[in-house]
Amino acid sequence: MEKIRVLFNEKELSKREDELAKELYKVYGDEPVIFVITLKGATLFACDLMKKYPGDARLEFIRVSSYSGDSSTGIVNLKLPLNEDRIKGQNVVIIEDIVDTGNTLKYLREYVNSLGAKSVRECTLLDKKARRTVEIEPTYSGFVIDDLFVIGYGLDYDEKYRNLPYIGVVEKD
Ligand code: IMP
């Protein structure tokens, strides 16, 4: 039987999201901002963050994939593109679940820029800084974590565990 060790519980996630929402609002104030949510991993984080954001936030979805099981292939595939008309001239915040090698974030930043966004920032819940192979830093990150494979709160291992309300690590015995 696998055991799950909790890394961040619901209270800790919620507290950090309050802070991130405030930081973002300080940047945009009453200007509209498009939250581009990366499916599927960032959905739970993005929902909770958006509910805490007091400004004019709009919503678009994108889906890319680079992971197979618990390892990154390094090649980013665009599975669900954005609608250019919704991005052109807009302030965009890309909402990510986790930054690992940085390949996905780099791809997303370049892609959103190529659609003519007015500004692009990124907000990731988790950042595995030590694993970076590409030179890129998200504008905002919830927590920097060690090189661990984490699950829960949107993050999966082969589609499992996304519905856990906390971030955890699977401990195999
Ligand atoms: P990167 O392109 O290597 O930075 O990988 C980013 C993507 O890999 C994330 O958006 C996740 O979908 C996935 N990923 C990276 N690390 C983990 C993890 O620890 N658990 C679950 N998914 C992960």
mmCIF file of C-alpha atoms and ligand atoms in Angstrom:
data_model
loop_
_atom_site.group_PDB
_atom_site.id
_atom_site.type_symbol
_atom_site.label_atom_id
_atom_site.label_comp_id
_atom_site.label_asym_id
_atom_site.label_seq_id
_atom_site.Cartn_x
_atom_site.Cartn_y
_atom_site.Cartn_z
ATOM 1 C CA MET A 1 0.000 0.000 0.000
ATOM 2 C CA GLU A 2 1.318 3.455 -0.818
ATOM 3 C CA LYS A 3 1.348 6.142 1.846
ATOM 4 C CA ILE A 4 1.052 9.835 1.076
ATOM 5 C CA ARG A 5 3.024 12.387 3.045
ATOM 6 C CA VAL A 6 1.391 15.806 3.124
ATOM 7 C CA LEU A 7 3.690 18.593 1.962
ATOM 8 C CA PHE A 8 1.205 21.511 1.972
ATOM 9 C CA ASN A 9 -2.205 21.196 3.572
ATOM 10 C CA GLU A 10 -5.362 23.088 2.594
ATOM 11 C CA LYS A 11 -4.773 25.851 5.125
ATOM 12 C CA GLU A 12 -1.212 26.468 3.936
ATOM 13 C CA LEU A 13 -2.304 26.504 0.282
ATOM 14 C CA SER A 14 -5.140 28.900 1.000
ATOM 15 C CA LYS A 15 -2.924 31.305 2.967
ATOM 16 C CA ARG A 16 -0.341 31.472 0.180
ATOM 17 C CA GLU A 17 -3.082 31.982 -2.423
ATOM 18 C CA ASP A 18 -4.393 34.950 -0.452
ATOM 19 C CA GLU A 19 -0.924 36.494 -0.657
ATOM 20 C CA LEU A 20 -0.523 35.764 -4.369
ATOM 21 C CA ALA A 21 -3.955 37.193 -5.207
ATOM 22 C CA LYS A 22 -3.049 40.397 -3.353
ATOM 23 C CA GLU A 23 0.309 40.646 -5.130
ATOM 24 C CA LEU A 24 -1.349 40.221 -8.520
ATOM 25 C CA TYR A 25 -4.019 42.778 -7.728
ATOM 26 C CA LYS A 26 -1.304 45.281 -6.803
ATOM 27 C CA VAL A 27 0.035 44.926 -10.371
ATOM 28 C CA TYR A 28 -3.204 45.127 -12.365
ATOM 29 C CA GLY A 29 -5.569 47.028 -10.069
ATOM 30 C CA ASP A 30 -8.788 47.527 -11.989
ATOM 31 C CA GLU A 31 -7.272 46.751 -15.412
ATOM 32 C CA PRO A 32 -8.638 43.515 -16.850
ATOM 33 C CA VAL A 33 -6.341 40.523 -16.761
ATOM 34 C CA ILE A 34 -6.645 37.182 -18.532
ATOM 35 C CA PHE A 35 -5.790 34.185 -16.381
ATOM 36 C CA VAL A 36 -4.567 31.525 -18.807
ATOM 37 C CA ILE A 37 -5.019 28.254 -16.981
ATOM 38 C CA THR A 38 -2.886 25.325 -18.038
ATOM 39 C CA LEU A 39 -4.911 22.134 -18.128
ATOM 40 C CA LYS A 40 -5.135 19.946 -16.353
ATOM 41 C CA GLY A 41 -2.748 20.370 -13.432
ATOM 42 C CA ALA A 42 -3.344 24.041 -12.603
ATOM 43 C CA THR A 43 -7.146 23.860 -12.429
ATOM 44 C CA LEU A 44 -7.652 23.528 -8.665
ATOM 45 C CA PHE A 45 -5.019 26.137 -7.848
ATOM 46 C CA ALA A 46 -6.399 28.531 -10.472
ATOM 47 C CA CYS A 47 -10.001 28.200 -9.223
ATOM 48 C CA ASP A 48 -9.013 28.995 -5.662
ATOM 49 C CA LEU A 49 -6.697 31.838 -6.706
ATOM 50 C CA MET A 50 -9.354 33.422 -8.937
ATOM 51 C CA LYS A 51 -11.931 33.368 -6.147
ATOM 52 C CA LYS A 52 -9.522 35.358 -3.999
ATOM 53 C CA TYR A 53 -8.651 37.863 -6.747
ATOM 54 C CA PRO A 54 -10.620 41.069 -6.195
ATOM 55 C CA GLY A 55 -10.069 42.616 -9.669
ATOM 56 C CA ASP A 56 -11.370 42.035 -13.208
ATOM 57 C CA ALA A 57 -10.063 38.543 -14.037
ATOM 58 C CA ARG A 58 -11.088 36.708 -17.202
ATOM 59 C CA LEU A 59 -10.492 33.093 -18.011
ATOM 60 C CA GLU A 60 -8.904 31.155 -20.882
ATOM 61 C CA PHE A 61 -7.599 27.602 -21.046
ATOM 62 C CA ILE A 62 -4.579 26.075 -22.698
ATOM 63 C CA ARG A 63 -3.333 22.501 -22.708
ATOM 64 C CA VAL A 64 0.211 21.394 -23.367
ATOM 65 C CA SER A 65 1.956 18.195 -22.466
ATOM 66 C CA SER A 66 5.546 17.203 -21.919
ATOM 67 C CA TYR A 67 5.272 14.611 -19.171
ATOM 68 C CA SER A 68 4.872 10.882 -19.394
ATOM 69 C CA GLY A 69 4.390 9.062 -16.048
ATOM 70 C CA ASP A 70 6.775 10.824 -13.683
ATOM 71 C CA SER A 71 9.373 12.132 -16.119
ATOM 72 C CA SER A 72 9.582 15.047 -18.508
ATOM 73 C CA THR A 73 10.135 14.263 -22.186
ATOM 74 C CA GLY A 74 11.483 17.778 -22.764
ATOM 75 C CA ILE A 75 9.317 18.182 -25.861
ATOM 76 C CA VAL A 76 6.281 20.400 -25.382
ATOM 77 C CA ASN A 77 3.188 19.621 -27.446
ATOM 78 C CA LEU A 78 0.332 22.094 -27.803
ATOM 79 C CA LYS A 79 -2.905 20.124 -27.314
ATOM 80 C CA LEU A 80 -5.399 22.967 -26.888
ATOM 81 C CA PRO A 81 -4.377 26.352 -28.330
ATOM 82 C CA LEU A 82 -5.591 29.775 -27.234
ATOM 83 C CA ASN A 83 -7.868 31.985 -29.292
ATOM 84 C CA GLU A 84 -5.624 34.809 -30.572
ATOM 85 C CA ASP A 85 -8.460 37.387 -30.473
ATOM 86 C CA ARG A 86 -8.832 36.871 -26.726
ATOM 87 C CA ILE A 87 -5.116 37.390 -26.021
ATOM 88 C CA LYS A 88 -4.014 40.171 -28.379
ATOM 89 C CA GLY A 89 -3.442 43.434 -26.499
ATOM 90 C CA GLN A 90 -4.336 41.923 -23.117
ATOM 91 C CA ASN A 91 -2.514 41.514 -19.806
ATOM 92 C CA VAL A 92 -1.991 37.802 -19.318
ATOM 93 C CA VAL A 93 -1.073 35.758 -16.280
ATOM 94 C CA ILE A 94 -0.193 32.166 -17.096
ATOM 95 C CA ILE A 95 -1.275 29.969 -14.209
ATOM 96 C CA GLU A 96 0.876 26.859 -13.798
ATOM 97 C CA ASP A 97 0.816 24.028 -11.302
ATOM 98 C CA ILE A 98 4.556 23.369 -11.158
ATOM 99 C CA VAL A 99 7.728 24.456 -12.924
ATOM 100 C CA ASP A 100 10.257 21.661 -13.264
ATOM 101 C CA THR A 101 12.808 21.759 -16.119
ATOM 102 C CA GLY A 102 11.246 25.034 -17.307
ATOM 103 C CA ASN A 103 10.536 23.779 -20.836
ATOM 104 C CA THR A 104 6.767 24.148 -20.501
ATOM 105 C CA LEU A 105 6.924 27.623 -18.996
ATOM 106 C CA LYS A 106 9.334 28.832 -21.672
ATOM 107 C CA TYR A 107 7.062 27.456 -24.366
ATOM 108 C CA LEU A 108 3.971 29.051 -22.815
ATOM 109 C CA ARG A 109 5.612 32.453 -22.369
ATOM 110 C CA GLU A 110 6.818 32.510 -25.982
ATOM 111 C CA TYR A 111 3.489 31.265 -27.306
ATOM 112 C CA VAL A 112 1.431 33.887 -25.438
ATOM 113 C CA ASN A 113 3.862 36.614 -26.519
ATOM 114 C CA SER A 114 3.566 35.436 -30.133
ATOM 115 C CA LEU A 115 -0.201 36.059 -29.943
ATOM 116 C CA GLY A 116 0.439 39.747 -29.205
ATOM 117 C CA ALA A 117 -0.313 39.960 -25.479
ATOM 118 C CA LYS A 118 0.256 43.408 -23.930
ATOM 119 C CA SER A 119 2.069 41.856 -20.975
ATOM 120 C CA VAL A 120 2.832 38.311 -19.833
ATOM 121 C CA ARG A 121 3.529 37.180 -16.278
ATOM 122 C CA GLU A 122 3.480 33.720 -14.793
ATOM 123 C CA CYS A 123 2.180 32.439 -11.501
ATOM 124 C CA THR A 124 3.023 28.884 -10.494
ATOM 125 C CA LEU A 125 1.950 27.152 -7.325
ATOM 126 C CA LEU A 126 5.156 25.117 -7.023
ATOM 127 C CA ASP A 127 8.697 25.581 -8.276
ATOM 128 C CA LYS A 128 11.321 22.817 -8.388
ATOM 129 C CA LYS A 129 14.109 25.352 -8.896
ATOM 130 C CA ALA A 130 16.959 22.842 -8.618
ATOM 131 C CA ARG A 131 15.650 20.869 -11.625
ATOM 132 C CA ARG A 132 15.800 23.726 -14.123
ATOM 133 C CA THR A 133 17.502 22.992 -17.459
ATOM 134 C CA VAL A 134 16.154 26.091 -19.202
ATOM 135 C CA GLU A 135 16.930 29.605 -18.017
ATOM 136 C CA ILE A 136 13.533 30.866 -16.943
ATOM 137 C CA GLU A 137 11.920 32.059 -13.717
ATOM 138 C CA PRO A 138 8.187 32.399 -13.118
ATOM 139 C CA THR A 139 7.170 35.904 -12.050
ATOM 140 C CA TYR A 140 5.364 34.532 -8.975
ATOM 141 C CA SER A 141 5.599 31.214 -7.237
ATOM 142 C CA GLY A 142 3.729 29.829 -4.258
ATOM 143 C CA PHE A 143 6.375 27.506 -2.864
ATOM 144 C CA VAL A 144 9.862 26.436 -3.891
ATOM 145 C CA ILE A 145 10.193 22.692 -3.322
ATOM 146 C CA ASP A 146 12.945 20.071 -3.428
ATOM 147 C CA ASP A 147 13.344 17.595 -6.256
ATOM 148 C CA LEU A 148 10.343 15.443 -5.300
ATOM 149 C CA PHE A 149 7.542 14.065 -7.428
ATOM 150 C CA VAL A 150 4.425 15.627 -5.935
ATOM 151 C CA ILE A 151 0.755 14.835 -6.411
ATOM 152 C CA GLY A 152 -2.644 16.178 -5.392
ATOM 153 C CA TYR A 153 -4.543 19.461 -5.715
ATOM 154 C CA GLY A 154 -4.622 19.080 -9.512
ATOM 155 C CA LEU A 155 -1.284 17.328 -9.921
ATOM 156 C CA ASP A 156 -1.316 13.732 -11.048
ATOM 157 C CA TYR A 157 0.674 10.580 -11.433
ATOM 158 C CA ASP A 158 -0.732 8.971 -14.586
ATOM 159 C CA GLU A 159 -4.046 10.829 -14.030
ATOM 160 C CA LYS A 160 -4.403 9.659 -10.418
ATOM 161 C CA TYR A 161 -4.546 11.835 -7.249
ATOM 162 C CA ARG A 162 -5.715 15.090 -8.867
ATOM 163 C CA ASN A 163 -8.687 15.326 -6.489
ATOM 164 C CA LEU A 164 -6.686 15.370 -3.262
ATOM 165 C CA PRO A 165 -7.216 18.695 -1.468
ATOM 166 C CA TYR A 166 -3.536 18.937 -0.469
ATOM 167 C CA ILE A 167 -0.092 18.568 -2.092
ATOM 168 C CA GLY A 168 1.633 15.341 -1.142
ATOM 169 C CA VAL A 169 4.444 12.953 -1.905
ATOM 170 C CA VAL A 170 3.835 9.262 -2.515
ATOM 171 C CA GLU A 171 5.996 7.194 -0.196
ATOM 172 C CA LYS A 172 6.549 3.676 -1.427
ATOM 173 C CA ASP A 173 7.295 1.009 1.166
HETATM 174 P P1 IMP B 1 8.617 21.166 -17.141
HETATM 175 O O1 IMP B 1 8.319 21.453 -18.581
HETATM 176 O O2 IMP B 1 9.711 20.148 -17.021
HETATM 177 O O3 IMP B 1 8.911 22.400 -16.329
HETATM 178 O O4 IMP B 1 7.373 20.436 -16.546
HETATM 179 C C1 IMP B 1 6.228 21.090 -16.187
HETATM 180 C C2 IMP B 1 5.039 20.145 -16.160
HETATM 181 O O5 IMP B 1 5.429 18.813 -15.775
HETATM 182 C C3 IMP B 1 4.051 20.575 -15.125
HETATM 183 O O6 IMP B 1 3.116 21.482 -15.657
HETATM 184 C C4 IMP B 1 3.429 19.260 -14.686
HETATM 185 O O7 IMP B 1 2.356 18.917 -15.525
HETATM 186 C C5 IMP B 1 4.514 18.249 -14.857
HETATM 187 N N1 IMP B 1 5.238 17.955 -13.598
HETATM 188 C C6 IMP B 1 6.484 18.326 -13.259
HETATM 189 N N2 IMP B 1 6.812 17.904 -12.035
HETATM 190 C C7 IMP B 1 5.734 17.260 -11.562
HETATM 191 C C8 IMP B 1 5.448 16.616 -10.300
HETATM 192 O O8 IMP B 1 6.245 16.570 -9.352
HETATM 193 N N3 IMP B 1 4.198 16.078 -10.197
HETATM 194 C C9 IMP B 1 3.281 16.112 -11.194
HETATM 195 N N4 IMP B 1 3.508 16.719 -12.369
HETATM 196 C C10 IMP B 1 4.724 17.292 -12.559
#
